[in-house]
PDB file of C-alpha atoms in Angstrom:
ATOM      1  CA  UNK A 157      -8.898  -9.433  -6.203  1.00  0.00           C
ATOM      2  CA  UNK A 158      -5.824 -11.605  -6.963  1.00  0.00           C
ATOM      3  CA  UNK A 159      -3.742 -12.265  -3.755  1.00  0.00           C
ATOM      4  CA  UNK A 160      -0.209 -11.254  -3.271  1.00  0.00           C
ATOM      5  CA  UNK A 161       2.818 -13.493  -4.082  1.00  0.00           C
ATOM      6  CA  UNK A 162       3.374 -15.875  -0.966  1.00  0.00           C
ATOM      7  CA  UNK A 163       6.635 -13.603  -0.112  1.00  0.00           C
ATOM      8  CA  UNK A 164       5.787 -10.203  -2.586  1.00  0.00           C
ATOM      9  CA  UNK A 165       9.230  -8.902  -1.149  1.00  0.00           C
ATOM     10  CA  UNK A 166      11.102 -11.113  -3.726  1.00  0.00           C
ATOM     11  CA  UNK A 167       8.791 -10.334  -6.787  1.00  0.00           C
ATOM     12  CA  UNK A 168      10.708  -7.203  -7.629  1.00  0.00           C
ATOM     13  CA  UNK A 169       9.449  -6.513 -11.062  1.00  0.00           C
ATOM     14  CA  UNK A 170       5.866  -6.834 -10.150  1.00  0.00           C
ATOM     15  CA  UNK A 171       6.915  -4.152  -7.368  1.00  0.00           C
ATOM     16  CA  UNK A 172       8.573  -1.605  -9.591  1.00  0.00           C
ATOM     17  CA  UNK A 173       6.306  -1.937 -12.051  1.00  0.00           C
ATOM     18  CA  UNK A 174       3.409   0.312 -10.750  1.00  0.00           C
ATOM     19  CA  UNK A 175       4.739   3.417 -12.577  1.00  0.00           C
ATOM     20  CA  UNK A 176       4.556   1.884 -16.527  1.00  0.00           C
ATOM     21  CA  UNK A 177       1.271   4.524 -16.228  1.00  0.00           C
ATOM     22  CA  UNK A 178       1.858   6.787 -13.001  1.00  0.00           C
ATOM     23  CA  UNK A 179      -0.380   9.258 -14.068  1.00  0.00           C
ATOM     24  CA  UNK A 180      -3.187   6.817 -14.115  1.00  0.00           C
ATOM     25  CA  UNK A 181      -2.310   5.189 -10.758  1.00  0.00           C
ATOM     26  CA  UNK A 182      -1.944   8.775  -9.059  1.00  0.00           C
ATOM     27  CA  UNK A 183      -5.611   9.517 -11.010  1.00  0.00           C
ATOM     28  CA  UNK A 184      -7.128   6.339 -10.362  1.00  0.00           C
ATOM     29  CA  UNK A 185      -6.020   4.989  -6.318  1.00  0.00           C
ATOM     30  CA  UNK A 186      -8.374   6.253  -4.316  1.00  0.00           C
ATOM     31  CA  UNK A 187      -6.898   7.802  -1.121  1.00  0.00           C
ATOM     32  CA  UNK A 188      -7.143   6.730   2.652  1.00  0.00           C
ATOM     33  CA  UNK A 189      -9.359   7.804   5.248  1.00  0.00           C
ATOM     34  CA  UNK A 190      -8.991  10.748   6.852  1.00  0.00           C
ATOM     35  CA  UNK A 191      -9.528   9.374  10.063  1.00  0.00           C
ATOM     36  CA  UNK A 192      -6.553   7.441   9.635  1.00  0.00           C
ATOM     37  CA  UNK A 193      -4.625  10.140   8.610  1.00  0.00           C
ATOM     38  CA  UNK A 194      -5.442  12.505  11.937  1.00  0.00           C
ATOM     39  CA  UNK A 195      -5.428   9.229  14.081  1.00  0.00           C
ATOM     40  CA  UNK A 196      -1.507   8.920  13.271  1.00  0.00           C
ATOM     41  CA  UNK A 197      -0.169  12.391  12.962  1.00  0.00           C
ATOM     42  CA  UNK A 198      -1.933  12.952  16.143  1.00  0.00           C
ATOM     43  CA  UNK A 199      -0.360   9.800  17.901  1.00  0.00           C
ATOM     44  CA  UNK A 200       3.253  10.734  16.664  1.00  0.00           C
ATOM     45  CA  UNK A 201       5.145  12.942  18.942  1.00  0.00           C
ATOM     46  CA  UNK A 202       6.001  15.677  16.055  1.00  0.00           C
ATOM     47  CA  UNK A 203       5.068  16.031  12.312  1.00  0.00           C
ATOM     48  CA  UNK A 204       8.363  14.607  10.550  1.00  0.00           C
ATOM     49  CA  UNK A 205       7.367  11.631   8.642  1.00  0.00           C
ATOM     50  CA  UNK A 206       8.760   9.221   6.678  1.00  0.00           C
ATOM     51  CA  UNK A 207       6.947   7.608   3.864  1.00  0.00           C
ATOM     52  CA  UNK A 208       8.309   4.272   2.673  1.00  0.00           C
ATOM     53  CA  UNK A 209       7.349   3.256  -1.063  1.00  0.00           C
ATOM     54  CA  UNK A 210       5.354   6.468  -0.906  1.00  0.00           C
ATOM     55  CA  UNK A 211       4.342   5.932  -4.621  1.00  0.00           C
ATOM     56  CA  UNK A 212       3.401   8.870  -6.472  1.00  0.00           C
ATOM     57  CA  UNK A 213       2.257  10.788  -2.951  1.00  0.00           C
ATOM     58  CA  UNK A 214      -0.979   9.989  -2.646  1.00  0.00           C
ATOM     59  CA  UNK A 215      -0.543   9.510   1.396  1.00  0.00           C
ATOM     60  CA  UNK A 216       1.657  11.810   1.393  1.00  0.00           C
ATOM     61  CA  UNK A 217       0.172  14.652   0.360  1.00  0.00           C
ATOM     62  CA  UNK A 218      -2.738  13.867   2.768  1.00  0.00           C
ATOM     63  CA  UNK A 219      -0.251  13.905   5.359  1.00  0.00           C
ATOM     64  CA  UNK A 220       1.056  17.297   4.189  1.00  0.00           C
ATOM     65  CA  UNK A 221      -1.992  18.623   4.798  1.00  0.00           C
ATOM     66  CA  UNK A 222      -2.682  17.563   7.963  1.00  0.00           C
ATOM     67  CA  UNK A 223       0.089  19.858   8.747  1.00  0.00           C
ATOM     68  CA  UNK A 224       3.011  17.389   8.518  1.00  0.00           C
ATOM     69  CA  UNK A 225       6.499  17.600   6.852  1.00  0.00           C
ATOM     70  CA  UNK A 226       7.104  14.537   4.532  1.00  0.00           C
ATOM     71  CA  UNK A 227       9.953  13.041   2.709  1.00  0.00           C
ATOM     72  CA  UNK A 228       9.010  10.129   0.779  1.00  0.00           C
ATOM     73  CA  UNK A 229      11.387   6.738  -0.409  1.00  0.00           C
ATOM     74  CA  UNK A 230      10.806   5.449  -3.461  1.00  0.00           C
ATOM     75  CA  UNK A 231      11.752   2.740  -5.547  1.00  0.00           C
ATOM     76  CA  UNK A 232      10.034   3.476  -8.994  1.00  0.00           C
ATOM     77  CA  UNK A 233      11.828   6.703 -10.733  1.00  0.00           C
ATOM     78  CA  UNK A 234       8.503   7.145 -12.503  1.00  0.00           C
ATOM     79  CA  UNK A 235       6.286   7.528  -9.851  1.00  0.00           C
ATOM     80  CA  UNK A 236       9.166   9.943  -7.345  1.00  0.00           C
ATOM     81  CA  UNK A 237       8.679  12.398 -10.497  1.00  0.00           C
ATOM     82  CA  UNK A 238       5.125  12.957 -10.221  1.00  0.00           C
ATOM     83  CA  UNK A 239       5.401  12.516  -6.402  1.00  0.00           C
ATOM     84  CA  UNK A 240       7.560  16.045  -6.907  1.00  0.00           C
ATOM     85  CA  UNK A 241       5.777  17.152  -9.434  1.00  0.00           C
ATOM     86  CA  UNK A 242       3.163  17.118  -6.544  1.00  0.00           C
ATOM     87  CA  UNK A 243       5.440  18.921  -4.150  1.00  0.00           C
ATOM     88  CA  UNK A 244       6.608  16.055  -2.217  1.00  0.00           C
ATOM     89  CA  UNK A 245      10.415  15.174  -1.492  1.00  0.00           C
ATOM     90  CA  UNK A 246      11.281  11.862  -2.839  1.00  0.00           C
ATOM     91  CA  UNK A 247      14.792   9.957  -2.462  1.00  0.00           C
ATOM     92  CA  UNK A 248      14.594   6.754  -5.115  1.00  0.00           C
ATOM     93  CA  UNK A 249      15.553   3.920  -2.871  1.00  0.00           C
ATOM     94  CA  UNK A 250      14.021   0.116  -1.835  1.00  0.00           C
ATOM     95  CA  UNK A 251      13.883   0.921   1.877  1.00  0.00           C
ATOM     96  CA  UNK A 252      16.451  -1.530   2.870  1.00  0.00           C
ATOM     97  CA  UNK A 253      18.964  -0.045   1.085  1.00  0.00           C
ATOM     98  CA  UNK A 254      17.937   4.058   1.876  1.00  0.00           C
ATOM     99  CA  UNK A 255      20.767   5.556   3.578  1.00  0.00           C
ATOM    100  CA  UNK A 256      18.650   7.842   6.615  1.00  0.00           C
ATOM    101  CA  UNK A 257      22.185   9.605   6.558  1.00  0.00           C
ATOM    102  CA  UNK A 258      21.747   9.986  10.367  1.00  0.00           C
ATOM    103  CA  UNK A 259      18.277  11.295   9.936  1.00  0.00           C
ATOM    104  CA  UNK A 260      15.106  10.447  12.420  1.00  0.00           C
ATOM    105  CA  UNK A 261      11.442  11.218  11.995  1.00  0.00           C
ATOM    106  CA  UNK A 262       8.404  11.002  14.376  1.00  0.00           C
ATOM    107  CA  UNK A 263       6.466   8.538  12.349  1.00  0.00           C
ATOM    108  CA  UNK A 264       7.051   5.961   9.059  1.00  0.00           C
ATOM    109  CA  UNK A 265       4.430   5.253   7.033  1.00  0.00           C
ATOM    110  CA  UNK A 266       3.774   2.902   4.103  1.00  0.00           C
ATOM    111  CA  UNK A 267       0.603   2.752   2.622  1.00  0.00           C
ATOM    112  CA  UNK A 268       0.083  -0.201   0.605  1.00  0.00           C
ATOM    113  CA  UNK A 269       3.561  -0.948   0.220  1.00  0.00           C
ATOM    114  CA  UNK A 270       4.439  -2.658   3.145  1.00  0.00           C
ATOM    115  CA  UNK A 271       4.554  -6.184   1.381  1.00  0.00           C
ATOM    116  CA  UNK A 272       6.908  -5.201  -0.778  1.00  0.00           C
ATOM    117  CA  UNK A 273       9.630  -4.592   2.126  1.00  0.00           C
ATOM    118  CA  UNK A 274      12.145  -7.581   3.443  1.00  0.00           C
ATOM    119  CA  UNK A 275      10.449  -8.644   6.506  1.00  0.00           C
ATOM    120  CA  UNK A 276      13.494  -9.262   8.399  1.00  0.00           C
ATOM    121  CA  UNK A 277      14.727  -5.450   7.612  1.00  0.00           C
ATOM    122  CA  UNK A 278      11.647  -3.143   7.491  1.00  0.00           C
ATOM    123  CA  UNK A 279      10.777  -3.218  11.195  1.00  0.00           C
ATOM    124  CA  UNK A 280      14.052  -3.125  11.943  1.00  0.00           C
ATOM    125  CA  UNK A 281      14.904  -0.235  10.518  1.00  0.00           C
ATOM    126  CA  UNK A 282      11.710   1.320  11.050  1.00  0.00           C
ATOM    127  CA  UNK A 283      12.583   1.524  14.871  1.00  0.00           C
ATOM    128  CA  UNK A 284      16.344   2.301  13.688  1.00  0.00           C
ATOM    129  CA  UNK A 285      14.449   5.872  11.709  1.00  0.00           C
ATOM    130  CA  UNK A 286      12.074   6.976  14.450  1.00  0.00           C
ATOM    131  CA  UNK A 287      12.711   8.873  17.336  1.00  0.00           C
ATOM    132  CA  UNK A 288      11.570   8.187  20.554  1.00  0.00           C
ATOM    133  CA  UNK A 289       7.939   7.325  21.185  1.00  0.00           C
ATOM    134  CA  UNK A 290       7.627   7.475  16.958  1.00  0.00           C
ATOM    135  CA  UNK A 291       4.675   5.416  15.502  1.00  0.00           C
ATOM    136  CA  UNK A 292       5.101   2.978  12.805  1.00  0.00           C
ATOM    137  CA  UNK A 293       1.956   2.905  10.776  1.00  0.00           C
ATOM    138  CA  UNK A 294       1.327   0.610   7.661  1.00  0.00           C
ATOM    139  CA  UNK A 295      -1.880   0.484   6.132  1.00  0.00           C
ATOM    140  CA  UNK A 296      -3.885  -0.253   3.176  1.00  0.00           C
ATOM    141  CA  UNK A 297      -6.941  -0.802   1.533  1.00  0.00           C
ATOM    142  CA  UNK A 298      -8.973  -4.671   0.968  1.00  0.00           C
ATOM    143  CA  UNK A 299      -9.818  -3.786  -2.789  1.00  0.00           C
ATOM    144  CA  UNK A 300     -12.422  -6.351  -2.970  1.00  0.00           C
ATOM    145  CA  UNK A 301     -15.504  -5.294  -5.545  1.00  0.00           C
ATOM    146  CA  UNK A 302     -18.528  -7.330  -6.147  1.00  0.00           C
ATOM    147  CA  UNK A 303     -18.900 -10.599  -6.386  1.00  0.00           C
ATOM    148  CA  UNK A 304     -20.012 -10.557  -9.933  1.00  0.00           C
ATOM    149  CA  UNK A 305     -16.760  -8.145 -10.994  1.00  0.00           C
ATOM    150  CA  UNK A 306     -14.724 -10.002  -9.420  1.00  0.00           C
ATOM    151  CA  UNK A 307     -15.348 -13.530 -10.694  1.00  0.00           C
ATOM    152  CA  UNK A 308     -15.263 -11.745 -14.438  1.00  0.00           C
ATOM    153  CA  UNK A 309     -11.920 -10.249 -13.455  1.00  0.00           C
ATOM    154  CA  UNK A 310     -10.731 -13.858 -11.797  1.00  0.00           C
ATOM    155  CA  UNK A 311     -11.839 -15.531 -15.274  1.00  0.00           C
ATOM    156  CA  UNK A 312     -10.780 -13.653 -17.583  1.00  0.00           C
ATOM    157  CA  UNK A 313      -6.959 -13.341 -15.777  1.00  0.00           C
ATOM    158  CA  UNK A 314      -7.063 -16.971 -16.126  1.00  0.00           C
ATOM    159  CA  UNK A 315      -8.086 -17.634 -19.110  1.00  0.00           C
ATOM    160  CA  UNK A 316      -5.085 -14.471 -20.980  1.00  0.00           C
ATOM    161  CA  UNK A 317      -2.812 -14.930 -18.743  1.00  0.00           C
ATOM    162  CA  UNK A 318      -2.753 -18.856 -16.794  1.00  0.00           C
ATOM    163  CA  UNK A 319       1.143 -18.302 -16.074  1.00  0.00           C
ATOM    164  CA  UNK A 320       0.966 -15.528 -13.784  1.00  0.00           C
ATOM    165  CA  UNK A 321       1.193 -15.557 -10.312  1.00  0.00           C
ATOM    166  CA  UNK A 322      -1.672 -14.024  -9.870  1.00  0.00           C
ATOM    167  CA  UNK A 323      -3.949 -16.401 -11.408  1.00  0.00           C
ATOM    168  CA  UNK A 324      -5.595 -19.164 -10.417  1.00  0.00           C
ATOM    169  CA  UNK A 325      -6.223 -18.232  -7.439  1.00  0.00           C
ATOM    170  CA  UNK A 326     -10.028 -17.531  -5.402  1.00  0.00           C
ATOM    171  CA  UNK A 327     -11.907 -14.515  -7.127  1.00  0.00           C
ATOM    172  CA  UNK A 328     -12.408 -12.463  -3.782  1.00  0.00           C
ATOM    173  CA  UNK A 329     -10.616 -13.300  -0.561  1.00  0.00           C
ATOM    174  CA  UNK A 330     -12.563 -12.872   2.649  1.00  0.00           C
ATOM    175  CA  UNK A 331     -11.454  -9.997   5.288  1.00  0.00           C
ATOM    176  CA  UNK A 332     -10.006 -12.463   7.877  1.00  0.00           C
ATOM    177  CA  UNK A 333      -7.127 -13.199   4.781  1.00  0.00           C
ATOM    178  CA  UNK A 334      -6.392  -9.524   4.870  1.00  0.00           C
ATOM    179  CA  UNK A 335      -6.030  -9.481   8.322  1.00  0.00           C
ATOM    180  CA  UNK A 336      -4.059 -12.338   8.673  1.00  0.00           C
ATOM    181  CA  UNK A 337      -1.362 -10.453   6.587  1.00  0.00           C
ATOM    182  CA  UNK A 338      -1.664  -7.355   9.538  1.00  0.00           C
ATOM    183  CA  UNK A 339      -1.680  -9.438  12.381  1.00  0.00           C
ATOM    184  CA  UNK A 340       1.786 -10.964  10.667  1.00  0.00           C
ATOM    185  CA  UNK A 341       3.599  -7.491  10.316  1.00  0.00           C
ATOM    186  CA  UNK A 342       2.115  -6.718  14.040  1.00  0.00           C
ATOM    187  CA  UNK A 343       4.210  -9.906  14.904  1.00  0.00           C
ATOM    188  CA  UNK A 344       7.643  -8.920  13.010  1.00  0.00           C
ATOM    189  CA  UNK A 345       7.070  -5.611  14.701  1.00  0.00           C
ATOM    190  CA  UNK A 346       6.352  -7.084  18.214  1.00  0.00           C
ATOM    191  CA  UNK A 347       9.612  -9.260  17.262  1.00  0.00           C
ATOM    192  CA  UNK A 348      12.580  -6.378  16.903  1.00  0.00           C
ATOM    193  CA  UNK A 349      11.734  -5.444  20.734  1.00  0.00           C
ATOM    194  CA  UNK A 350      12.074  -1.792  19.706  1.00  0.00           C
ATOM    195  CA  UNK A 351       8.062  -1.250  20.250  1.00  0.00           C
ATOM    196  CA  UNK A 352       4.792  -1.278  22.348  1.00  0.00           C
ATOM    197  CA  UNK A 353       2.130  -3.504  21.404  1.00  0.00           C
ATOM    198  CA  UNK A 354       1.233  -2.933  18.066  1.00  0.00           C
ATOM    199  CA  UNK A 355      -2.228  -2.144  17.569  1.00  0.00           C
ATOM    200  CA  UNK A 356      -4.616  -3.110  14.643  1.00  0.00           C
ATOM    201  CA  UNK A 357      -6.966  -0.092  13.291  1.00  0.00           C
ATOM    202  CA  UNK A 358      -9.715  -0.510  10.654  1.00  0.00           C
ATOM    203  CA  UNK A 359     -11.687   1.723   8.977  1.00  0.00           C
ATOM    204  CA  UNK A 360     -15.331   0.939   6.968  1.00  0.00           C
ATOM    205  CA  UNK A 361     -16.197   3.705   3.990  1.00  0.00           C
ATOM    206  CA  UNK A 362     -17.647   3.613   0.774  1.00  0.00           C
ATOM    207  CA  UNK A 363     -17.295   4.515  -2.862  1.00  0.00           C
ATOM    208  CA  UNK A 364     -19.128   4.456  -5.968  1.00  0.00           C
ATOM    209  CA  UNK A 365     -17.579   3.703  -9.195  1.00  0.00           C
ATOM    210  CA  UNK A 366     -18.982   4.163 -12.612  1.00  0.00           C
ATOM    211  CA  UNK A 367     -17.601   1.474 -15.398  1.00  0.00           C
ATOM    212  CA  UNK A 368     -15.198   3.901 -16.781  1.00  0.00           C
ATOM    213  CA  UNK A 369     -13.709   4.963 -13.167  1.00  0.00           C
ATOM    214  CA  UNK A 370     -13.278   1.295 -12.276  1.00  0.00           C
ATOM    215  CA  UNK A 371     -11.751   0.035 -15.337  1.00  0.00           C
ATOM    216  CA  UNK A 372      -9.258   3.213 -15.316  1.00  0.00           C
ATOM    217  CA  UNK A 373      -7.761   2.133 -11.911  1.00  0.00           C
ATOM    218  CA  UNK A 374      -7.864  -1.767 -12.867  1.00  0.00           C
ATOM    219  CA  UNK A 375      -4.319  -1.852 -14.643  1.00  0.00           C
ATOM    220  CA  UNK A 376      -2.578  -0.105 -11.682  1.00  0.00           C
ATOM    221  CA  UNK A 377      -3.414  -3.458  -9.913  1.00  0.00           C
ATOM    222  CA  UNK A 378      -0.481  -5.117  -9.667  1.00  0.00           C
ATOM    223  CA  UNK A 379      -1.852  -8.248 -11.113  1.00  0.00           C
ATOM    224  CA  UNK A 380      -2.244  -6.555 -14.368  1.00  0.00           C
ATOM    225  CA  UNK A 381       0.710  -4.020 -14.247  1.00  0.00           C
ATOM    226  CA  UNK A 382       3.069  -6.367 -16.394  1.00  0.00           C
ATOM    227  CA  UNK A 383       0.457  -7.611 -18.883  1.00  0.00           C
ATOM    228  CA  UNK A 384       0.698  -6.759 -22.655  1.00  0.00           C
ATOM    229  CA  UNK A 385      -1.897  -4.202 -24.321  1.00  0.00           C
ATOM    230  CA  UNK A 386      -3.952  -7.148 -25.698  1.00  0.00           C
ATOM    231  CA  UNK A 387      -4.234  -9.508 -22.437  1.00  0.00           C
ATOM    232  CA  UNK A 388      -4.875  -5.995 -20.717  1.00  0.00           C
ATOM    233  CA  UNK A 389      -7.876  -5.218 -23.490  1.00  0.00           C
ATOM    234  CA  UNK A 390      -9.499  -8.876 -23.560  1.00  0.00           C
ATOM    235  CA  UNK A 391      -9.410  -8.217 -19.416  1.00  0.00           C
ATOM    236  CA  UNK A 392     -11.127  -5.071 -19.087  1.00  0.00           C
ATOM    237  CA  UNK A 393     -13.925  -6.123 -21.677  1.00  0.00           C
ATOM    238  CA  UNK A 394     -14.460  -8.781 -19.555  1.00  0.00           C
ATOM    239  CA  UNK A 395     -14.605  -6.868 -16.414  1.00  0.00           C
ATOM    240  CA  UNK A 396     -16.588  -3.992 -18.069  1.00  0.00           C
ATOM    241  CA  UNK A 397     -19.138  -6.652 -19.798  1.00  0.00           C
ATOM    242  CA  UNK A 398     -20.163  -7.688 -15.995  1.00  0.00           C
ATOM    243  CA  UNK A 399     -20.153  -3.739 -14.609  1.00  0.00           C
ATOM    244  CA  UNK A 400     -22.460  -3.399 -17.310  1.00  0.00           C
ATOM    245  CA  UNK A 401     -24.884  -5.904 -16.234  1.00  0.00           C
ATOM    246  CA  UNK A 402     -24.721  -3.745 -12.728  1.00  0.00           C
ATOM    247  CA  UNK A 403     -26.322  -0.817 -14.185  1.00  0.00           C
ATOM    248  CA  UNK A 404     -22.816   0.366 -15.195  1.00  0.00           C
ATOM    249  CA  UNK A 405     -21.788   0.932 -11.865  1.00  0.00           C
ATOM    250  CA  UNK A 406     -21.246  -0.327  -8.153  1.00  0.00           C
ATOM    251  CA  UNK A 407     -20.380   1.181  -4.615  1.00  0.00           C
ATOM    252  CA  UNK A 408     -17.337  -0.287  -3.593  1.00  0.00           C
ATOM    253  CA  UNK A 409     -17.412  -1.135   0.476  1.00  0.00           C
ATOM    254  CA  UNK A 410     -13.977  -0.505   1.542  1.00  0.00           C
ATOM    255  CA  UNK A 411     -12.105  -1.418   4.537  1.00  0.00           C
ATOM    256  CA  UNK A 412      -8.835  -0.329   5.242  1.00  0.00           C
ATOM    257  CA  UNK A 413      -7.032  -1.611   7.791  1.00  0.00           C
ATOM    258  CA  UNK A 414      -3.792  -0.617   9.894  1.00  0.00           C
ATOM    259  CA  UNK A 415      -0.892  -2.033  11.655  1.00  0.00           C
ATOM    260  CA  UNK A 416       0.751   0.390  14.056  1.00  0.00           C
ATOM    261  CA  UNK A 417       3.261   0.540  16.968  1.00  0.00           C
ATOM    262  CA  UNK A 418       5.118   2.900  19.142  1.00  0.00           C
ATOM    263  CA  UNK A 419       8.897   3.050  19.492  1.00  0.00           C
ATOM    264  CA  UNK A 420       9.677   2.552  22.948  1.00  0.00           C
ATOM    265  CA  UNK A 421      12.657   4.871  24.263  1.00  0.00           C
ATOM    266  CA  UNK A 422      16.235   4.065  23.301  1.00  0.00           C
ATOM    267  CA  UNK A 423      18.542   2.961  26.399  1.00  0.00           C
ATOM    268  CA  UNK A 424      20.780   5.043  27.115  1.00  0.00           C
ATOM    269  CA  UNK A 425      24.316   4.741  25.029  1.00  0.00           C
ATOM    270  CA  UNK A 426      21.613   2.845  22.189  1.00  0.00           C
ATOM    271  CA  UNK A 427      21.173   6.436  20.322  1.00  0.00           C
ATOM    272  CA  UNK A 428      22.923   4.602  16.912  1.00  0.00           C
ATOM    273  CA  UNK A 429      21.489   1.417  17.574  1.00  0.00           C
ATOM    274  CA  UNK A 430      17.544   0.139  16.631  1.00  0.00           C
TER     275      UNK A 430
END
């Protein structure tokens, strides 16, 4: 799949565009493992948590039921509504400027949405949010399919739409690229001095996709979010021309992987300060 903008924190409408369909992206994303899930409510000292760009709720809600309270922040209008439509609290905000009104949780979260935070703020006030001995977990998935689908997808992205970011770039990047991007939040984490040694988690699992499932969750990629209907058509033809020559399907080997970090303990006389 298409990389990221070099700094994706700038690229604002590319980052609130994800709810133009958020029925489709709450119906198509797959979620995270559950593993992950337990791993972090279990390694946070209580179940507040905080869920920045939280999307329409997908982690969320699988936080929720692993017994925790959530409260998600938000960005996108469109997707908070069908995040409460779902149940969940959501205050619209970019994380840098939510007001935590005084308010501390026992972990933050972000999944897949990390990238779309100001370095030089999220950590920051990350630490400023959780309470003592808090975890910090961001996460997200390596969407990369097959080969084949994804040099279809890579061509055809170049060939509607050659001004985009996104194009023109490899078809499929290899894992270390993904974890390059962890290992630099791990470092901006490790940086603010409010945390333990951040730890990197990954988790292997799989998931078949017919044509039809595949090309539904395609367009809440945000390489295709901002296209127009045609460019969007003439893309998933492509894509769904080379799924066919699969057999009409695939099993998708997906890692996700996990940046995470403990607050340390405030000094004493530090309780306002990250």
């Amino acid at each position: 799949m298409p990389t990221l903008p070099r700094e994706p924190h700038h690229a604002r409408r590319t980052a609130e565009s994800f709810g133009t369909d958020a029925r489709r992206y709450d119906e198509a994303r797959p979620p995270y493992p559950d593993a992950l899930v337990t791993r972090v409510a279990d390694g946070s000292p209580g179940p507040d948590v905080l869920d920045v760009g939280c999307g329409t709720g997908i982690a969320a809600r699988q936080f929720r039921a692993a017994g925790c309270t959530v409260l998600g922040v938000e960005p996108d209008a469109r997707m908070a509504d069908l995040a409460r439509a779902h149940g969940v609290p959501v205050e619209v905000a970019t994380f840098e400027a939510w007001d935590p009104a005084g308010r501390t949780f026992d972990a933050v979260t972000a999944a897949q949405s990390w990238h779309w935070v100001n370095p030089a703020v999220g950590a920051e006030k990350a630490a400023l949010v959780l309470r003592p001995g808090g975890r910090l977990a961001v996460f997200g998935h390596v969407f990369e399919p097959p080969a084949e689908v994804a040099e279809a997808f890579a061509a055809a992205l170049r060939r509607v739409a050659p001004n985009s970011p996104f194009s023109g770039q490899p078809a499929r990047r290899p894992l270390d690229a993904y974890r390059a991007g962890y290992a630099k939040t791990a470092e901006q984490i490790r940086a603010t001095g409010h945390f333990h040694e951040p730890e990197q988690w990954r988790f292997d699992w799989e998931r078949p996709y017919t044509r039809d499932q595949w090309l539904d969750l395609l367009p809440t990629t945000g390489g295709l979010t901002r296209l127009g209907p045609d460019q969007l058509t003439e893309i998933l033809s492509a894509v769904g021309d080379a799924i066919d020559a699969l057999g009409g399907r695939f099993t998708m080997h997906y890692v996700t992987l996990a940046t995470t970090a403990v607050r340390v303990a405030r000094q004493r006389g530090s309780e306002d300060r990250p």
